[in-house]
PDB file of C-alpha atoms in Angstrom:
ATOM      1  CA  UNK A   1     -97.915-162.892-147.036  1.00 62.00           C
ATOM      2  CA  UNK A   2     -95.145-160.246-148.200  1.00 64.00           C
ATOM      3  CA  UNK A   3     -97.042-157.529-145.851  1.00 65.00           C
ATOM      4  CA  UNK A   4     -96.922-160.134-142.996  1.00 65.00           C
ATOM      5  CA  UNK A   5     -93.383-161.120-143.222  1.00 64.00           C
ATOM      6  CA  UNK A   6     -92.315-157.380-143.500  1.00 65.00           C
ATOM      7  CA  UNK A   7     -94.285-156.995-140.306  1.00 58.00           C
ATOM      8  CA  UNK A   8     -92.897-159.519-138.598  1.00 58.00           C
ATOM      9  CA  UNK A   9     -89.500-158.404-139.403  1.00 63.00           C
ATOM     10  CA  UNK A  10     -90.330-154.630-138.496  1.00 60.00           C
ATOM     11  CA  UNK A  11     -91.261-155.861-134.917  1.00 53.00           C
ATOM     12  CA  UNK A  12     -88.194-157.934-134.672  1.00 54.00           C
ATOM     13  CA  UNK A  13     -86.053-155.487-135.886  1.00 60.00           C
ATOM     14  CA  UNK A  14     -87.317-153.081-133.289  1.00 53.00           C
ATOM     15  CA  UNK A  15     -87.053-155.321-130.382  1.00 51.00           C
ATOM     16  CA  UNK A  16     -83.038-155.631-131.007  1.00 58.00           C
ATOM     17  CA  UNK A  17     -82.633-151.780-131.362  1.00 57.00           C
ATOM     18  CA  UNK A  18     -84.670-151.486-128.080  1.00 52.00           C
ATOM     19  CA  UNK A  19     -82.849-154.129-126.386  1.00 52.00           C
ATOM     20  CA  UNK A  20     -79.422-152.873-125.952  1.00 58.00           C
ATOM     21  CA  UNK A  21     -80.982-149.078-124.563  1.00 52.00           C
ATOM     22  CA  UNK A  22     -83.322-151.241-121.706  1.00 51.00           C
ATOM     23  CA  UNK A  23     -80.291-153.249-120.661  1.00 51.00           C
ATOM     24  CA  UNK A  24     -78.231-149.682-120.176  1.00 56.00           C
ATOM     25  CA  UNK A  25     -81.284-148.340-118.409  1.00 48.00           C
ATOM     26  CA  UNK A  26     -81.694-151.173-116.128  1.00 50.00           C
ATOM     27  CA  UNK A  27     -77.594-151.268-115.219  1.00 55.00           C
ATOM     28  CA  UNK A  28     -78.324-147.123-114.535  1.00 54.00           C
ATOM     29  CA  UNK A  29     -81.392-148.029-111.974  1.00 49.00           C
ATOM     30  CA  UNK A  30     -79.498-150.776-110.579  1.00 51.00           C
ATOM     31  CA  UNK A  31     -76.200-148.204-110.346  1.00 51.00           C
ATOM     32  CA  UNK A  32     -78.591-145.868-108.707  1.00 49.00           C
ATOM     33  CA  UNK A  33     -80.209-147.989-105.841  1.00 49.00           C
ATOM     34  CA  UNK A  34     -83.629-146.916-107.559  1.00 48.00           C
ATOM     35  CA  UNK A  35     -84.679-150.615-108.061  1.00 46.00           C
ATOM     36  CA  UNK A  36     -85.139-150.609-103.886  1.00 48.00           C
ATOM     37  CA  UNK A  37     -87.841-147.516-104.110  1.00 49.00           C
ATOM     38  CA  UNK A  38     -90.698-149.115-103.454  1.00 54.00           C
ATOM     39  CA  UNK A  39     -93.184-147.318-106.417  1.00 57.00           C
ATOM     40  CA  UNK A  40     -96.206-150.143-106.483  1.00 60.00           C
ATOM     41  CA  UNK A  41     -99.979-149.623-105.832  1.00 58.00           C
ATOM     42  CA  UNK A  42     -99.305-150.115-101.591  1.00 62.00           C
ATOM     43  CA  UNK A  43     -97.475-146.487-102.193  1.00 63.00           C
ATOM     44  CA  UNK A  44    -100.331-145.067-104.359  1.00 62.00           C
ATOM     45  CA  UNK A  45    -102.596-145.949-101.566  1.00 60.00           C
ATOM     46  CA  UNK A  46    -100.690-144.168 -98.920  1.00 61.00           C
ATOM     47  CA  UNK A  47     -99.492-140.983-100.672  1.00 61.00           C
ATOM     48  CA  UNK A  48    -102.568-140.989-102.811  1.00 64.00           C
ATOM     49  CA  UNK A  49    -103.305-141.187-106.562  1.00 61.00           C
ATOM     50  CA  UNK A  50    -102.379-137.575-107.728  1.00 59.00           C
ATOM     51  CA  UNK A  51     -98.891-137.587-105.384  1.00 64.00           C
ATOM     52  CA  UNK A  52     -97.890-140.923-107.329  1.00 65.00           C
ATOM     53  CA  UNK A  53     -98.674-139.732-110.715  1.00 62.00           C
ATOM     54  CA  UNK A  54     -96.422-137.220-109.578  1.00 61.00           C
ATOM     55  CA  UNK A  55     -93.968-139.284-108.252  1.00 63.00           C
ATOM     56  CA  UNK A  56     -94.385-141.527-111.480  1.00 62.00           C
ATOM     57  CA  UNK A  57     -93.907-138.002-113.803  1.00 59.00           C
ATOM     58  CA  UNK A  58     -90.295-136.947-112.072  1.00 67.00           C
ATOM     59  CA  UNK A  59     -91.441-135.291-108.971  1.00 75.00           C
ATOM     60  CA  UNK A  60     -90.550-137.822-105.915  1.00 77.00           C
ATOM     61  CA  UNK A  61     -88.438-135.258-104.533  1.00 82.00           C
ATOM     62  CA  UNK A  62     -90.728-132.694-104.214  1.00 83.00           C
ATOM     63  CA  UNK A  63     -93.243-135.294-103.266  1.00 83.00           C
ATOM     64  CA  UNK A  64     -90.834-136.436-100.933  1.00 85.00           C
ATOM     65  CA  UNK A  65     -90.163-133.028 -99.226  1.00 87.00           C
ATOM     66  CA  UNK A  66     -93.612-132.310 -98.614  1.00 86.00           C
ATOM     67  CA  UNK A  67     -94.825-135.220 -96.847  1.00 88.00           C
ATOM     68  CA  UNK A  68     -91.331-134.219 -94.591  1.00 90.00           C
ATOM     69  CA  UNK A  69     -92.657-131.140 -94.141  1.00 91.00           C
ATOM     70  CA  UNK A  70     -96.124-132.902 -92.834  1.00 90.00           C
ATOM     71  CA  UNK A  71     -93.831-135.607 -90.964  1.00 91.00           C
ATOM     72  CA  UNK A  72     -92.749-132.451 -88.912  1.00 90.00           C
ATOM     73  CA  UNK A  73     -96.516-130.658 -88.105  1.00 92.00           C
ATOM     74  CA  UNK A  74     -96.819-134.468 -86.900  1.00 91.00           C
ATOM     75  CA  UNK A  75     -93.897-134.160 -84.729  1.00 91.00           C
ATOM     76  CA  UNK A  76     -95.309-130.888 -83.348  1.00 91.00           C
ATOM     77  CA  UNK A  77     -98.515-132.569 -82.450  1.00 91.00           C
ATOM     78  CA  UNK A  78     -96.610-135.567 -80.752  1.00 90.00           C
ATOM     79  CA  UNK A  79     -98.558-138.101 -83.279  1.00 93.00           C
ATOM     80  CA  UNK A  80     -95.583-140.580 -83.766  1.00 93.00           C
ATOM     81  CA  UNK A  81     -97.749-143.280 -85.473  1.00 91.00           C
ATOM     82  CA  UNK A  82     -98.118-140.785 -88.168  1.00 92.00           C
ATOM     83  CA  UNK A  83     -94.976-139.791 -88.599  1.00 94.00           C
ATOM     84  CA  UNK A  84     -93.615-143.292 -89.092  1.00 93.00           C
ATOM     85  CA  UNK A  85     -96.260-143.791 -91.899  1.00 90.00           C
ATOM     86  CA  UNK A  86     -94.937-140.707 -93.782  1.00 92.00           C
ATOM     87  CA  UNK A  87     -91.464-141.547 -93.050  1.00 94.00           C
ATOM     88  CA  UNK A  88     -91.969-145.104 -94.304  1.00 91.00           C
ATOM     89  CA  UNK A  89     -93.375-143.175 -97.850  1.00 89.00           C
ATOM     90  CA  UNK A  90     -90.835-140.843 -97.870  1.00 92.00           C
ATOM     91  CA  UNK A  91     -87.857-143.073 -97.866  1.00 92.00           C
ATOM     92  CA  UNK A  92     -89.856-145.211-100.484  1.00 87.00           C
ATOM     93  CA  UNK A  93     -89.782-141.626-102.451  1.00 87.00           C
ATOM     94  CA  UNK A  94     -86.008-140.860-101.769  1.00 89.00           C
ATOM     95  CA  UNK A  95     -84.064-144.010-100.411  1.00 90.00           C
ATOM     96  CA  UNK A  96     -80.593-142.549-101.714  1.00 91.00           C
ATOM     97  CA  UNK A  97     -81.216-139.443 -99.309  1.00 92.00           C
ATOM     98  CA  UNK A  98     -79.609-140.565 -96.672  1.00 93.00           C
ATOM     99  CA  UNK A  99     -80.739-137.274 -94.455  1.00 95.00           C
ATOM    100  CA  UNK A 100     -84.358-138.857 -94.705  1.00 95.00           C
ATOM    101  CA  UNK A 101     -83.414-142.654 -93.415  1.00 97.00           C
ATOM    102  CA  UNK A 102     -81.204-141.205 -90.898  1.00 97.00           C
ATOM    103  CA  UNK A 103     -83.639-138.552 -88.918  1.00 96.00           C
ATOM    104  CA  UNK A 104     -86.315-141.030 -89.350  1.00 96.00           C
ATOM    105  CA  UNK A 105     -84.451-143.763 -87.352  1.00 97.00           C
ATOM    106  CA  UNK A 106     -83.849-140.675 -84.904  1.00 97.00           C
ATOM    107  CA  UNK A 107     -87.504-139.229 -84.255  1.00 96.00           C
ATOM    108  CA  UNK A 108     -88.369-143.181 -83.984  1.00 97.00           C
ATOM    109  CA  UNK A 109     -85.695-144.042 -81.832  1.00 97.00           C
ATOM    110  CA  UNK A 110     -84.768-141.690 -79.757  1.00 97.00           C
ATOM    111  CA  UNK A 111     -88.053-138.922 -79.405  1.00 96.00           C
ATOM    112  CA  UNK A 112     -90.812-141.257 -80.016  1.00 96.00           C
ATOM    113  CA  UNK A 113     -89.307-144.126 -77.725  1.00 97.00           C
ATOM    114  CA  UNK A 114     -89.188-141.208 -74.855  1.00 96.00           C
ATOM    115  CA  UNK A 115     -92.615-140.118 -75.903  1.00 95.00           C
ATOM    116  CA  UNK A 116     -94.144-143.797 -75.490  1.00 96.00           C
ATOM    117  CA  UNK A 117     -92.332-144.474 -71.804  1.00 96.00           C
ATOM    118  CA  UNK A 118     -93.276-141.052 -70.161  1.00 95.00           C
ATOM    119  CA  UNK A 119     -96.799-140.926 -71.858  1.00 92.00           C
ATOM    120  CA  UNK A 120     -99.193-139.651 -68.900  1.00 90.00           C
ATOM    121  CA  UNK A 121    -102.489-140.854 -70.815  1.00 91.00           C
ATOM    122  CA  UNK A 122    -100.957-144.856 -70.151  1.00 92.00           C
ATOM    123  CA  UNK A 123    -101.205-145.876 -66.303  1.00 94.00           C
ATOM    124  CA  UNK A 124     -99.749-148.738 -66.891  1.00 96.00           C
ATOM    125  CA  UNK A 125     -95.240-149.457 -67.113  1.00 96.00           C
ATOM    126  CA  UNK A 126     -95.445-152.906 -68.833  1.00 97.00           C
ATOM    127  CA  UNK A 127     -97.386-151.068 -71.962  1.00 96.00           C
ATOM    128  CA  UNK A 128     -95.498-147.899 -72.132  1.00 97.00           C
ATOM    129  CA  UNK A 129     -91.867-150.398 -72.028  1.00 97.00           C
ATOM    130  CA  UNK A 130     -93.340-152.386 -74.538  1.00 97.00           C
ATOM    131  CA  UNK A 131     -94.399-149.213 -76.575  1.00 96.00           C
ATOM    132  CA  UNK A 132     -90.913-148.033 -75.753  1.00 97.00           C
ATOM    133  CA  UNK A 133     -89.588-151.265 -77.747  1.00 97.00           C
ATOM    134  CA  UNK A 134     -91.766-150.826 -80.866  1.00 97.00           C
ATOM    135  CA  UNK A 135     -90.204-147.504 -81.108  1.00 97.00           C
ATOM    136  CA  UNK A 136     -86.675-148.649 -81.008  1.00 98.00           C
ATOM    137  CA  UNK A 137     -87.686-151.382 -83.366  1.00 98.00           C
ATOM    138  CA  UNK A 138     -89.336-148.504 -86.005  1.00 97.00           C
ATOM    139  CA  UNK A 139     -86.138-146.657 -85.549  1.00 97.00           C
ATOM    140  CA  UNK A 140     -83.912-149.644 -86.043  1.00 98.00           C
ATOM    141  CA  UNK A 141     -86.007-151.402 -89.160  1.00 97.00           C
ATOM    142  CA  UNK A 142     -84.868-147.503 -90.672  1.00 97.00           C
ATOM    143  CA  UNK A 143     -81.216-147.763 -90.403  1.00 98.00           C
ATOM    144  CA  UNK A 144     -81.051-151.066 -91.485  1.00 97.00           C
ATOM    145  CA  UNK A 145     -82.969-149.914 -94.912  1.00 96.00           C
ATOM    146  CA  UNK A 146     -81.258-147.012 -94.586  1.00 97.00           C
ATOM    147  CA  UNK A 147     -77.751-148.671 -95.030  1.00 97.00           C
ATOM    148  CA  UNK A 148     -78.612-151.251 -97.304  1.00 96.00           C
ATOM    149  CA  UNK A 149     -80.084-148.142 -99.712  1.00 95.00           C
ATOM    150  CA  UNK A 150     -76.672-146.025 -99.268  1.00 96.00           C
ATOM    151  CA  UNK A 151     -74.242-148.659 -98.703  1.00 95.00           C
ATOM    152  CA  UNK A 152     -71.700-145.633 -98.622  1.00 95.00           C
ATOM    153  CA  UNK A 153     -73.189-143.688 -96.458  1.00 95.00           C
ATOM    154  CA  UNK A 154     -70.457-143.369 -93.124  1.00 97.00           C
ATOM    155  CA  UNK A 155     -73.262-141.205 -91.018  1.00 97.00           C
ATOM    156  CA  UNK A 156     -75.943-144.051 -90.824  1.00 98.00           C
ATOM    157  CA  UNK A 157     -73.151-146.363 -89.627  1.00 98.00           C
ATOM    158  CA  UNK A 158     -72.816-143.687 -86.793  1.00 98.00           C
ATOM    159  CA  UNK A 159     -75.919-143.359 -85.937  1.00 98.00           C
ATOM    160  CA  UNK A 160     -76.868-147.316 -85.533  1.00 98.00           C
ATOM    161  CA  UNK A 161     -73.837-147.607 -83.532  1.00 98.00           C
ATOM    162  CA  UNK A 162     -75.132-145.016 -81.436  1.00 98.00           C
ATOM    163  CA  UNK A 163     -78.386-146.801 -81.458  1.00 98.00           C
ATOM    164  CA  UNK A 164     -76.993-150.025 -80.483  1.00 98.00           C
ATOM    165  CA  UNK A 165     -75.073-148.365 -77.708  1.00 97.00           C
ATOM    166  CA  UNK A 166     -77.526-146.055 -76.000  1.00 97.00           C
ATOM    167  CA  UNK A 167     -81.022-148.418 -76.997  1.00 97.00           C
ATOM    168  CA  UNK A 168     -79.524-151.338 -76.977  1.00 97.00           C
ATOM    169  CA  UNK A 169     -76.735-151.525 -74.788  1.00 97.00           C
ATOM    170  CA  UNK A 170     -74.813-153.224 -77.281  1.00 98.00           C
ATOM    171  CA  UNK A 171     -71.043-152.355 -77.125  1.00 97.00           C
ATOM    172  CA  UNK A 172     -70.118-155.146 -79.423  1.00 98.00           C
ATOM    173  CA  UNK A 173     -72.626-154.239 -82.463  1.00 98.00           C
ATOM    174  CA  UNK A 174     -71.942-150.538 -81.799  1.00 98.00           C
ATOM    175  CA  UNK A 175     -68.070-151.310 -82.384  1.00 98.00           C
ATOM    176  CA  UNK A 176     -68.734-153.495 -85.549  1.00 98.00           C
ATOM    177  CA  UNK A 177     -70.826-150.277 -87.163  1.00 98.00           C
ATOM    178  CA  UNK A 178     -68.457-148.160 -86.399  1.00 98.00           C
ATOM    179  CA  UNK A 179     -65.884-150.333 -87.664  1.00 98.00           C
ATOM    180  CA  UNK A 180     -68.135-150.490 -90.726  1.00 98.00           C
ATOM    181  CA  UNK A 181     -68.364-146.962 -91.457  1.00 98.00           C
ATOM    182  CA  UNK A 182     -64.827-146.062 -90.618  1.00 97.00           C
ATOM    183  CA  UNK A 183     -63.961-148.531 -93.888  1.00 96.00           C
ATOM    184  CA  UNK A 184     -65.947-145.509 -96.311  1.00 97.00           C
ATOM    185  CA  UNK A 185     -64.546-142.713 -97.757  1.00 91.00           C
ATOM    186  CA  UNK A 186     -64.564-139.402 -96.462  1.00 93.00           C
ATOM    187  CA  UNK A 187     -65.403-141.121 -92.599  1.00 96.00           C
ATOM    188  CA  UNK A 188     -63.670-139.301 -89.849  1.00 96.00           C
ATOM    189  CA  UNK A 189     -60.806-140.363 -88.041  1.00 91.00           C
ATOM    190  CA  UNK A 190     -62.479-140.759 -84.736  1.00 94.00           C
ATOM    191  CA  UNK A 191     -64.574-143.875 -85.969  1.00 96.00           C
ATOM    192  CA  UNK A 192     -61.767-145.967 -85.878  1.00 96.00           C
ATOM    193  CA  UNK A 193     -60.943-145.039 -82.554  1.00 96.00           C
ATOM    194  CA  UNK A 194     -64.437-145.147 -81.489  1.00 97.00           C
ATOM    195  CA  UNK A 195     -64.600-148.867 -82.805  1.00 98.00           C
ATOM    196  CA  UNK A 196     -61.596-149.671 -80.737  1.00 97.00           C
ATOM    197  CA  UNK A 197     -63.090-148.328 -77.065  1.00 97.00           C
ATOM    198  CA  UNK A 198     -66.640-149.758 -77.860  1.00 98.00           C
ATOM    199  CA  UNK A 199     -64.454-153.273 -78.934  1.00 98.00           C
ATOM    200  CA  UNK A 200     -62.783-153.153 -75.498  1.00 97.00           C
ATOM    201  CA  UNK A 201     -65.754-152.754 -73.886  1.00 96.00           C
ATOM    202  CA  UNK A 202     -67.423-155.870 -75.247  1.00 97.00           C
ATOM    203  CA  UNK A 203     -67.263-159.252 -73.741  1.00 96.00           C
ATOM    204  CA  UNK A 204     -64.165-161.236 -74.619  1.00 95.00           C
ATOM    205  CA  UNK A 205     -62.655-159.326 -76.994  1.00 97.00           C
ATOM    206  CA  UNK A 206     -60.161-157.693 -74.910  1.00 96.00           C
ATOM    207  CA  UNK A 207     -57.309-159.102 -76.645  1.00 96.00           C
ATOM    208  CA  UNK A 208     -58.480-157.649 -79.759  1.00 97.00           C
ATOM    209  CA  UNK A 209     -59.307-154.630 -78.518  1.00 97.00           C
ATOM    210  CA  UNK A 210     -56.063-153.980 -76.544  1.00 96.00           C
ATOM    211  CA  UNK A 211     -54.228-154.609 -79.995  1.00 96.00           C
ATOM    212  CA  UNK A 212     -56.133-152.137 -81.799  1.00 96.00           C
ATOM    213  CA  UNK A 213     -55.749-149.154 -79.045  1.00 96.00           C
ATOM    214  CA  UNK A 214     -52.091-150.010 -78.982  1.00 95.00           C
ATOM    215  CA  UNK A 215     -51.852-149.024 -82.274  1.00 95.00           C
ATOM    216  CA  UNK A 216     -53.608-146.264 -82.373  1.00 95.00           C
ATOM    217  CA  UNK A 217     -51.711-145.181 -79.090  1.00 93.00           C
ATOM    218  CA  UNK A 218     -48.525-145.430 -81.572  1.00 92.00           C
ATOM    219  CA  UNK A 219     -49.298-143.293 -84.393  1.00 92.00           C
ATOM    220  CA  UNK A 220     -49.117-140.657 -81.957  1.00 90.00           C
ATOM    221  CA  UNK A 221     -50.390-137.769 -79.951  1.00 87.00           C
ATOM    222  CA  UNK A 222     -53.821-137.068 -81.689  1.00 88.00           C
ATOM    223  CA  UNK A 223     -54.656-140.541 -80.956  1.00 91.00           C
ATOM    224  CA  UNK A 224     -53.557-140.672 -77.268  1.00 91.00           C
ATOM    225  CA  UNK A 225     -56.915-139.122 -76.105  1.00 93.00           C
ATOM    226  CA  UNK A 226     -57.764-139.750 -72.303  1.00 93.00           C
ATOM    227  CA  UNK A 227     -60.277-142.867 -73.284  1.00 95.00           C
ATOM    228  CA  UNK A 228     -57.887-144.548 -75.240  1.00 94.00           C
ATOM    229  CA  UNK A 229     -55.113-144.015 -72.471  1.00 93.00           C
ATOM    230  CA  UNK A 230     -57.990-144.981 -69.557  1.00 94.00           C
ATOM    231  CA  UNK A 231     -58.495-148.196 -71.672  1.00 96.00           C
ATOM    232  CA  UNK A 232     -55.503-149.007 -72.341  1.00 94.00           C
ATOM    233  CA  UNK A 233     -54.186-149.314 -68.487  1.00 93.00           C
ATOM    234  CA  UNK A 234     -57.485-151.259 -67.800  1.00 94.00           C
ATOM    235  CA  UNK A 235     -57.197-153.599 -69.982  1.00 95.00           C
ATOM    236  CA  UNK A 236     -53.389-154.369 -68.950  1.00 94.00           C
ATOM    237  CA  UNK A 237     -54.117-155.242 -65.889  1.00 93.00           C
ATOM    238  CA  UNK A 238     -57.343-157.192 -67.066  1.00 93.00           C
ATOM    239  CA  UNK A 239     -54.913-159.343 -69.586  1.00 94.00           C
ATOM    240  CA  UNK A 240     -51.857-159.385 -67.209  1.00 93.00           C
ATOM    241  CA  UNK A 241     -49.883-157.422 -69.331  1.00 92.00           C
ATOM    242  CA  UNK A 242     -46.076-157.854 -67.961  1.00 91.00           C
ATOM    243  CA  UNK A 243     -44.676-154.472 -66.314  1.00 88.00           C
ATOM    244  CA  UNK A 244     -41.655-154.323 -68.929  1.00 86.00           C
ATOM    245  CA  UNK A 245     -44.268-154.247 -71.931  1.00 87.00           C
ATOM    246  CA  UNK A 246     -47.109-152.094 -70.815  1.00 90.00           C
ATOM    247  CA  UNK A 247     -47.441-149.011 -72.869  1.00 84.00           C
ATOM    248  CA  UNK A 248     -48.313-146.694 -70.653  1.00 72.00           C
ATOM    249  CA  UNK A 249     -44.931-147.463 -68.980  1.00 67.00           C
ATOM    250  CA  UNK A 250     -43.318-146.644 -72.012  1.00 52.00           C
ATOM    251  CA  UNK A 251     -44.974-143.327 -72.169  1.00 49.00           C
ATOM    252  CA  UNK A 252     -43.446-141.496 -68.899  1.00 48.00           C
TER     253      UNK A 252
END
């Protein structure tokens, strides 16, 4: 009975010494964005067994460079299905490397999407448009991952506003990334700005838009660029601006 109750009070005494370093481990993962790595049995079956022992063991970014380094004989060979399979595990390997997320969404978006509409082996528009779409889709479904894994990453901001504007023809979601991404640290100036031209050029926010380019227009001559100026006497007119107030006025 003695033996038991020391047992008992071995295994008990254990779990509270153990407790307190699991909870500091689990706030470290959680600090780290590694809880969103998606390490489960769908990954083993993709990367194979002996890649996620290694991945298991310390090695995802080794792992993770090789596949890139397959992801780019892919390229080479035009096979984009393939390449968005070992994108998809290599972000699973490394989603705090932005780099990965971010020329992912690009080959998908951008090369592949070409690739699909001006493939000669498919007769047929309707197919290689809807191809087209799947590709901006893969590229999209990326940066969205991508963000939500490196929530303080300015560049993938950048490049789904670049997305939205040149795939998507979306001025106003193009403005709100930027807008986004101008908010982090170390963003560049010119994201600010850029939110402000991409605002005026979306539907009913003009107002909005003319505020913000005023003032930018006031802090002075590195933010007078020919866009902003361009914008700025369009959208007077377009909001009946009176003569006496315009800025541009004010500026000879």
């Amino acid at each position: 009975m003695m033996r038991r109750l020391a047992l008992i009070g071995l295994i008990l005494g254990f779990g509270a010494l153990r407790l307190p370093l699991e909870l500091h481990l689990n706030q470290e993962h959680q600090a780290a964005q590694f809880r969103t790595a998606k390490l489960d049995l769908s990954l083993r079956e993709r990367i194979g067994q002996a890649n996620f022992i290694a991945a298991l063991s310390g090695f995802r970014a080794p792992i993770a460079d090789i596949l890139w380094i397959q992801a780019h004989t892919a390229w080479e060979k035009t096979e984009y299905g393939i390449m968005a399979h070992i994108f998809d595990n290599v972000t699973s390997l490394q989603p705090r490397n932005f780099y990965f997320w971010d020329n992912a969404a690009w080959h998908m978006a951008w090369n592949g999407s070409v690739f699909a509409f001006e493939n000669p082996k498919q007769p047929r528009l309707a197919i290689r448009k809807k191809e087209q779409r799947e590709f901006f889709d893969l590229g999209e479904d990326f940066l969205i991952r991508g963000i939500k894994n490196n929530p303080e990453s300015y560049q993938l901001h950048q490049t789904y506003a670049l997305f939205l504007e040149q795939k998507r023809q979306d001025e106003c979601g193009a403005s709100e990334q930027y807008r986004l991404g101008a908010k982090l640290k170390d963003a560049p100036a010119y994201m600010e700005r850029a939110a402000a031209i991409h605002l005026a050029r979306c539907p009913g926010s003009e107002k909005v838009a003319y505020d913000q380019l005023r003032n930018l227009w006031q802090r002075g001559k590195d933010e007078r660029k020919p866009t902003v100026i361009t914008l700025l006497k369009t959208l007077e007119d377009q909001l009946h601006i009176p003569e006496e107030q315009r800025i541009y006025k004010s500026a000879r």
